[in-house]
Amino acid sequence: MDPSRLILLAISMVLLSSIASATDYVVGDEKGWTVDFNYTQWAQDKVFRVGDNLVFNYDNSKHNVFKVNGTLFKSCSFPPENEALSTGKDIIALKAGGNKWYVCGKANHCAARQMKLVINVLEGSSSAHSLVSSIFGVVVIATFAIATIF
């Protein structure tokens, strides 16, 4: 095999392994997006990264999802109703790092029933993920090098 093709293949494999590592987080796990659930506790042991997705599952006749800023989050205020996500299975791609805030805009669900979520999204990949990707790339290169020799 041509060495330039080998290098191109190895780089492609490393990049694909990075893309495949995105995580879908179902908000609230099996409970979903609902009233009287502790979303702060749910999020505390998770590491959200750029490229991951939040999946909000809920009864869309009772709830919705607004992406808001920190001020609106604290006061449980929300934008106009037409800006709400309301399919009952909303997927939000985490495209940038930093704090992200989400609330339910129905009834008094945010203020009185704890239907609000704040997360911190980290930029880039973890050092562990980078190490795995690098090792994977080396294994791919070594495998193809051995295959071309024999």
PDB file of C-alpha atoms in Angstrom:
ATOM      1  CA  MET A   1       0.000   0.000   0.000  1.00  0.00           C
ATOM      2  CA  ASP A   2       1.228   3.506  -0.880  1.00  0.00           C
ATOM      3  CA  PRO A   3       2.541   5.233   2.324  1.00  0.00           C
ATOM      4  CA  SER A   4       0.573   8.433   1.588  1.00  0.00           C
ATOM      5  CA  ARG A   5      -2.652   6.404   1.397  1.00  0.00           C
ATOM      6  CA  LEU A   6      -1.737   4.729   4.678  1.00  0.00           C
ATOM      7  CA  ILE A   7      -1.243   8.082   6.394  1.00  0.00           C
ATOM      8  CA  LEU A   8      -4.518   9.426   4.981  1.00  0.00           C
ATOM      9  CA  LEU A   9      -6.371   6.329   6.176  1.00  0.00           C
ATOM     10  CA  ALA A  10      -4.850   6.575   9.654  1.00  0.00           C
ATOM     11  CA  ILE A  11      -5.766  10.262   9.987  1.00  0.00           C
ATOM     12  CA  SER A  12      -9.315   9.501   8.843  1.00  0.00           C
ATOM     13  CA  MET A  13      -9.657   6.745  11.431  1.00  0.00           C
ATOM     14  CA  VAL A  14      -8.473   9.028  14.242  1.00  0.00           C
ATOM     15  CA  LEU A  15     -10.911  11.752  13.180  1.00  0.00           C
ATOM     16  CA  LEU A  16     -13.784   9.272  12.904  1.00  0.00           C
ATOM     17  CA  SER A  17     -13.056   7.903  16.369  1.00  0.00           C
ATOM     18  CA  SER A  18     -13.312  11.468  17.736  1.00  0.00           C
ATOM     19  CA  ILE A  19     -16.650  12.065  16.011  1.00  0.00           C
ATOM     20  CA  ALA A  20     -18.074   8.771  17.236  1.00  0.00           C
ATOM     21  CA  SER A  21     -17.405   9.701  20.860  1.00  0.00           C
ATOM     22  CA  ALA A  22     -20.247  12.243  21.182  1.00  0.00           C
ATOM     23  CA  THR A  23     -22.675  11.370  23.959  1.00  0.00           C
ATOM     24  CA  ASP A  24     -26.454  11.720  23.980  1.00  0.00           C
ATOM     25  CA  TYR A  25     -27.640  12.658  27.474  1.00  0.00           C
ATOM     26  CA  VAL A  26     -31.319  11.906  28.098  1.00  0.00           C
ATOM     27  CA  VAL A  27     -32.249  14.672  30.528  1.00  0.00           C
ATOM     28  CA  GLY A  28     -33.642  13.058  33.679  1.00  0.00           C
ATOM     29  CA  ASP A  29     -32.821   9.573  32.351  1.00  0.00           C
ATOM     30  CA  GLU A  30     -35.945   7.376  32.542  1.00  0.00           C
ATOM     31  CA  LYS A  31     -37.959  10.117  34.306  1.00  0.00           C
ATOM     32  CA  GLY A  32     -37.418  12.506  31.416  1.00  0.00           C
ATOM     33  CA  TRP A  33     -38.210  16.215  31.546  1.00  0.00           C
ATOM     34  CA  THR A  34     -40.869  16.453  34.248  1.00  0.00           C
ATOM     35  CA  VAL A  35     -41.898  18.251  37.430  1.00  0.00           C
ATOM     36  CA  ASP A  36     -40.414  17.641  40.871  1.00  0.00           C
ATOM     37  CA  PHE A  37     -37.153  16.105  39.673  1.00  0.00           C
ATOM     38  CA  ASN A  38     -33.736  17.270  40.870  1.00  0.00           C
ATOM     39  CA  TYR A  39     -31.953  18.154  37.623  1.00  0.00           C
ATOM     40  CA  THR A  40     -29.020  19.669  39.526  1.00  0.00           C
ATOM     41  CA  GLN A  41     -28.350  16.312  41.128  1.00  0.00           C
ATOM     42  CA  TRP A  42     -28.896  14.515  37.806  1.00  0.00           C
ATOM     43  CA  ALA A  43     -26.261  16.685  36.063  1.00  0.00           C
ATOM     44  CA  GLN A  44     -23.636  16.761  38.808  1.00  0.00           C
ATOM     45  CA  ASP A  45     -21.779  13.563  37.858  1.00  0.00           C
ATOM     46  CA  LYS A  46     -21.893  14.146  34.098  1.00  0.00           C
ATOM     47  CA  VAL A  47     -19.263  15.797  31.925  1.00  0.00           C
ATOM     48  CA  PHE A  48     -20.867  17.641  29.015  1.00  0.00           C
ATOM     49  CA  ARG A  49     -18.662  18.437  26.037  1.00  0.00           C
ATOM     50  CA  VAL A  50     -19.015  20.318  22.776  1.00  0.00           C
ATOM     51  CA  GLY A  51     -20.454  17.821  20.299  1.00  0.00           C
ATOM     52  CA  ASP A  52     -22.664  16.047  22.860  1.00  0.00           C
ATOM     53  CA  ASN A  53     -26.470  16.235  22.712  1.00  0.00           C
ATOM     54  CA  LEU A  54     -29.162  16.813  25.306  1.00  0.00           C
ATOM     55  CA  VAL A  55     -32.328  14.828  24.679  1.00  0.00           C
ATOM     56  CA  PHE A  56     -35.461  16.190  26.340  1.00  0.00           C
ATOM     57  CA  ASN A  57     -38.260  13.581  26.506  1.00  0.00           C
ATOM     58  CA  TYR A  58     -41.607  14.810  27.849  1.00  0.00           C
ATOM     59  CA  ASP A  59     -45.358  15.025  27.392  1.00  0.00           C
ATOM     60  CA  ASN A  60     -45.677  18.002  25.047  1.00  0.00           C
ATOM     61  CA  SER A  61     -49.231  18.709  26.185  1.00  0.00           C
ATOM     62  CA  LYS A  62     -47.844  19.476  29.673  1.00  0.00           C
ATOM     63  CA  HIS A  63     -44.289  20.759  29.150  1.00  0.00           C
ATOM     64  CA  ASN A  64     -41.882  22.529  26.807  1.00  0.00           C
ATOM     65  CA  VAL A  65     -38.218  23.552  26.810  1.00  0.00           C
ATOM     66  CA  PHE A  66     -36.730  27.023  26.593  1.00  0.00           C
ATOM     67  CA  LYS A  67     -33.030  27.692  26.243  1.00  0.00           C
ATOM     68  CA  VAL A  68     -32.495  30.827  28.341  1.00  0.00           C
ATOM     69  CA  ASN A  69     -29.675  32.913  29.794  1.00  0.00           C
ATOM     70  CA  GLY A  70     -28.590  32.945  33.441  1.00  0.00           C
ATOM     71  CA  THR A  71     -30.782  35.926  34.367  1.00  0.00           C
ATOM     72  CA  LEU A  72     -33.960  34.391  32.934  1.00  0.00           C
ATOM     73  CA  PHE A  73     -33.026  31.068  34.550  1.00  0.00           C
ATOM     74  CA  LYS A  74     -32.760  32.608  38.030  1.00  0.00           C
ATOM     75  CA  SER A  75     -36.082  34.423  37.713  1.00  0.00           C
ATOM     76  CA  CYS A  76     -37.828  31.568  35.859  1.00  0.00           C
ATOM     77  CA  SER A  77     -38.724  33.944  33.056  1.00  0.00           C
ATOM     78  CA  PHE A  78     -38.797  32.916  29.408  1.00  0.00           C
ATOM     79  CA  PRO A  79     -38.849  34.252  25.873  1.00  0.00           C
ATOM     80  CA  PRO A  80     -42.047  34.368  23.780  1.00  0.00           C
ATOM     81  CA  GLU A  81     -43.948  31.062  23.484  1.00  0.00           C
ATOM     82  CA  ASN A  82     -43.054  30.707  19.798  1.00  0.00           C
ATOM     83  CA  GLU A  83     -39.388  30.228  20.823  1.00  0.00           C
ATOM     84  CA  ALA A  84     -40.172  27.141  22.909  1.00  0.00           C
ATOM     85  CA  LEU A  85     -39.117  23.669  21.877  1.00  0.00           C
ATOM     86  CA  SER A  86     -42.267  21.593  22.092  1.00  0.00           C
ATOM     87  CA  THR A  87     -42.033  18.311  20.171  1.00  0.00           C
ATOM     88  CA  GLY A  88     -41.813  16.099  23.271  1.00  0.00           C
ATOM     89  CA  LYS A  89     -38.481  14.736  22.043  1.00  0.00           C
ATOM     90  CA  ASP A  90     -36.200  17.702  21.535  1.00  0.00           C
ATOM     91  CA  ILE A  91     -32.529  17.163  20.804  1.00  0.00           C
ATOM     92  CA  ILE A  92     -30.200  20.060  21.527  1.00  0.00           C
ATOM     93  CA  ALA A  93     -26.676  19.866  20.127  1.00  0.00           C
ATOM     94  CA  LEU A  94     -24.088  21.363  22.464  1.00  0.00           C
ATOM     95  CA  LYS A  95     -22.144  23.449  19.958  1.00  0.00           C
ATOM     96  CA  ALA A  96     -20.183  25.768  22.248  1.00  0.00           C
ATOM     97  CA  GLY A  97     -18.618  25.647  25.667  1.00  0.00           C
ATOM     98  CA  GLY A  98     -19.849  27.472  28.770  1.00  0.00           C
ATOM     99  CA  ASN A  99     -22.944  27.476  30.927  1.00  0.00           C
ATOM    100  CA  LYS A 100     -26.269  26.480  29.341  1.00  0.00           C
ATOM    101  CA  TRP A 101     -29.646  27.031  30.977  1.00  0.00           C
ATOM    102  CA  TYR A 102     -32.986  25.330  30.225  1.00  0.00           C
ATOM    103  CA  VAL A 103     -36.436  25.785  31.765  1.00  0.00           C
ATOM    104  CA  CYS A 104     -40.014  24.642  31.280  1.00  0.00           C
ATOM    105  CA  GLY A 105     -42.291  27.557  30.416  1.00  0.00           C
ATOM    106  CA  LYS A 106     -45.604  25.883  31.287  1.00  0.00           C
ATOM    107  CA  ALA A 107     -47.675  26.849  34.326  1.00  0.00           C
ATOM    108  CA  ASN A 108     -45.389  27.403  37.324  1.00  0.00           C
ATOM    109  CA  HIS A 109     -43.176  24.402  36.535  1.00  0.00           C
ATOM    110  CA  CYS A 110     -39.869  26.282  36.655  1.00  0.00           C
ATOM    111  CA  ALA A 111     -40.346  28.316  39.837  1.00  0.00           C
ATOM    112  CA  ALA A 112     -42.449  25.939  41.921  1.00  0.00           C
ATOM    113  CA  ARG A 113     -41.743  22.478  40.482  1.00  0.00           C
ATOM    114  CA  GLN A 114     -37.972  22.609  39.777  1.00  0.00           C
ATOM    115  CA  MET A 115     -38.229  22.097  36.023  1.00  0.00           C
ATOM    116  CA  LYS A 116     -34.941  23.779  35.245  1.00  0.00           C
ATOM    117  CA  LEU A 117     -31.501  22.583  34.264  1.00  0.00           C
ATOM    118  CA  VAL A 118     -28.116  24.298  34.195  1.00  0.00           C
ATOM    119  CA  ILE A 119     -25.020  22.590  32.813  1.00  0.00           C
ATOM    120  CA  ASN A 120     -21.458  23.559  32.011  1.00  0.00           C
ATOM    121  CA  VAL A 121     -20.230  22.448  28.592  1.00  0.00           C
ATOM    122  CA  LEU A 122     -16.497  21.897  28.183  1.00  0.00           C
ATOM    123  CA  GLU A 123     -14.646  22.801  24.993  1.00  0.00           C
ATOM    124  CA  GLY A 124     -12.742  20.076  23.142  1.00  0.00           C
ATOM    125  CA  SER A 125     -12.198  16.484  24.094  1.00  0.00           C
ATOM    126  CA  SER A 126     -10.891  15.063  27.334  1.00  0.00           C
ATOM    127  CA  SER A 127      -7.249  14.103  27.662  1.00  0.00           C
ATOM    128  CA  ALA A 128      -8.344  10.493  28.119  1.00  0.00           C
ATOM    129  CA  HIS A 129     -10.298  10.625  24.864  1.00  0.00           C
ATOM    130  CA  SER A 130      -7.332  12.214  23.083  1.00  0.00           C
ATOM    131  CA  LEU A 131      -5.077   9.462  24.400  1.00  0.00           C
ATOM    132  CA  VAL A 132      -7.493   6.764  23.205  1.00  0.00           C
ATOM    133  CA  SER A 133      -7.712   8.427  19.778  1.00  0.00           C
ATOM    134  CA  SER A 134      -3.922   8.632  19.548  1.00  0.00           C
ATOM    135  CA  ILE A 135      -3.452   5.004  20.563  1.00  0.00           C
ATOM    136  CA  PHE A 136      -6.139   3.974  18.077  1.00  0.00           C
ATOM    137  CA  GLY A 137      -4.323   5.876  15.329  1.00  0.00           C
ATOM    138  CA  VAL A 138      -1.017   4.217  16.164  1.00  0.00           C
ATOM    139  CA  VAL A 139      -2.657   0.761  16.157  1.00  0.00           C
ATOM    140  CA  VAL A 140      -4.235   1.465  12.744  1.00  0.00           C
ATOM    141  CA  ILE A 141      -0.917   2.645  11.286  1.00  0.00           C
ATOM    142  CA  ALA A 142       0.960  -0.342  12.735  1.00  0.00           C
ATOM    143  CA  THR A 143      -1.670  -2.775  11.429  1.00  0.00           C
ATOM    144  CA  PHE A 144      -1.487  -1.409   7.907  1.00  0.00           C
ATOM    145  CA  ALA A 145       2.310  -1.197   8.006  1.00  0.00           C
ATOM    146  CA  ILE A 146       2.508  -4.847   8.982  1.00  0.00           C
ATOM    147  CA  ALA A 147      -0.079  -5.767   6.343  1.00  0.00           C
ATOM    148  CA  THR A 148       1.893  -4.031   3.588  1.00  0.00           C
ATOM    149  CA  ILE A 149       5.142  -5.735   4.594  1.00  0.00           C
ATOM    150  CA  PHE A 150       3.664  -9.241   4.394  1.00  0.00           C
TER     151      PHE A 150
END
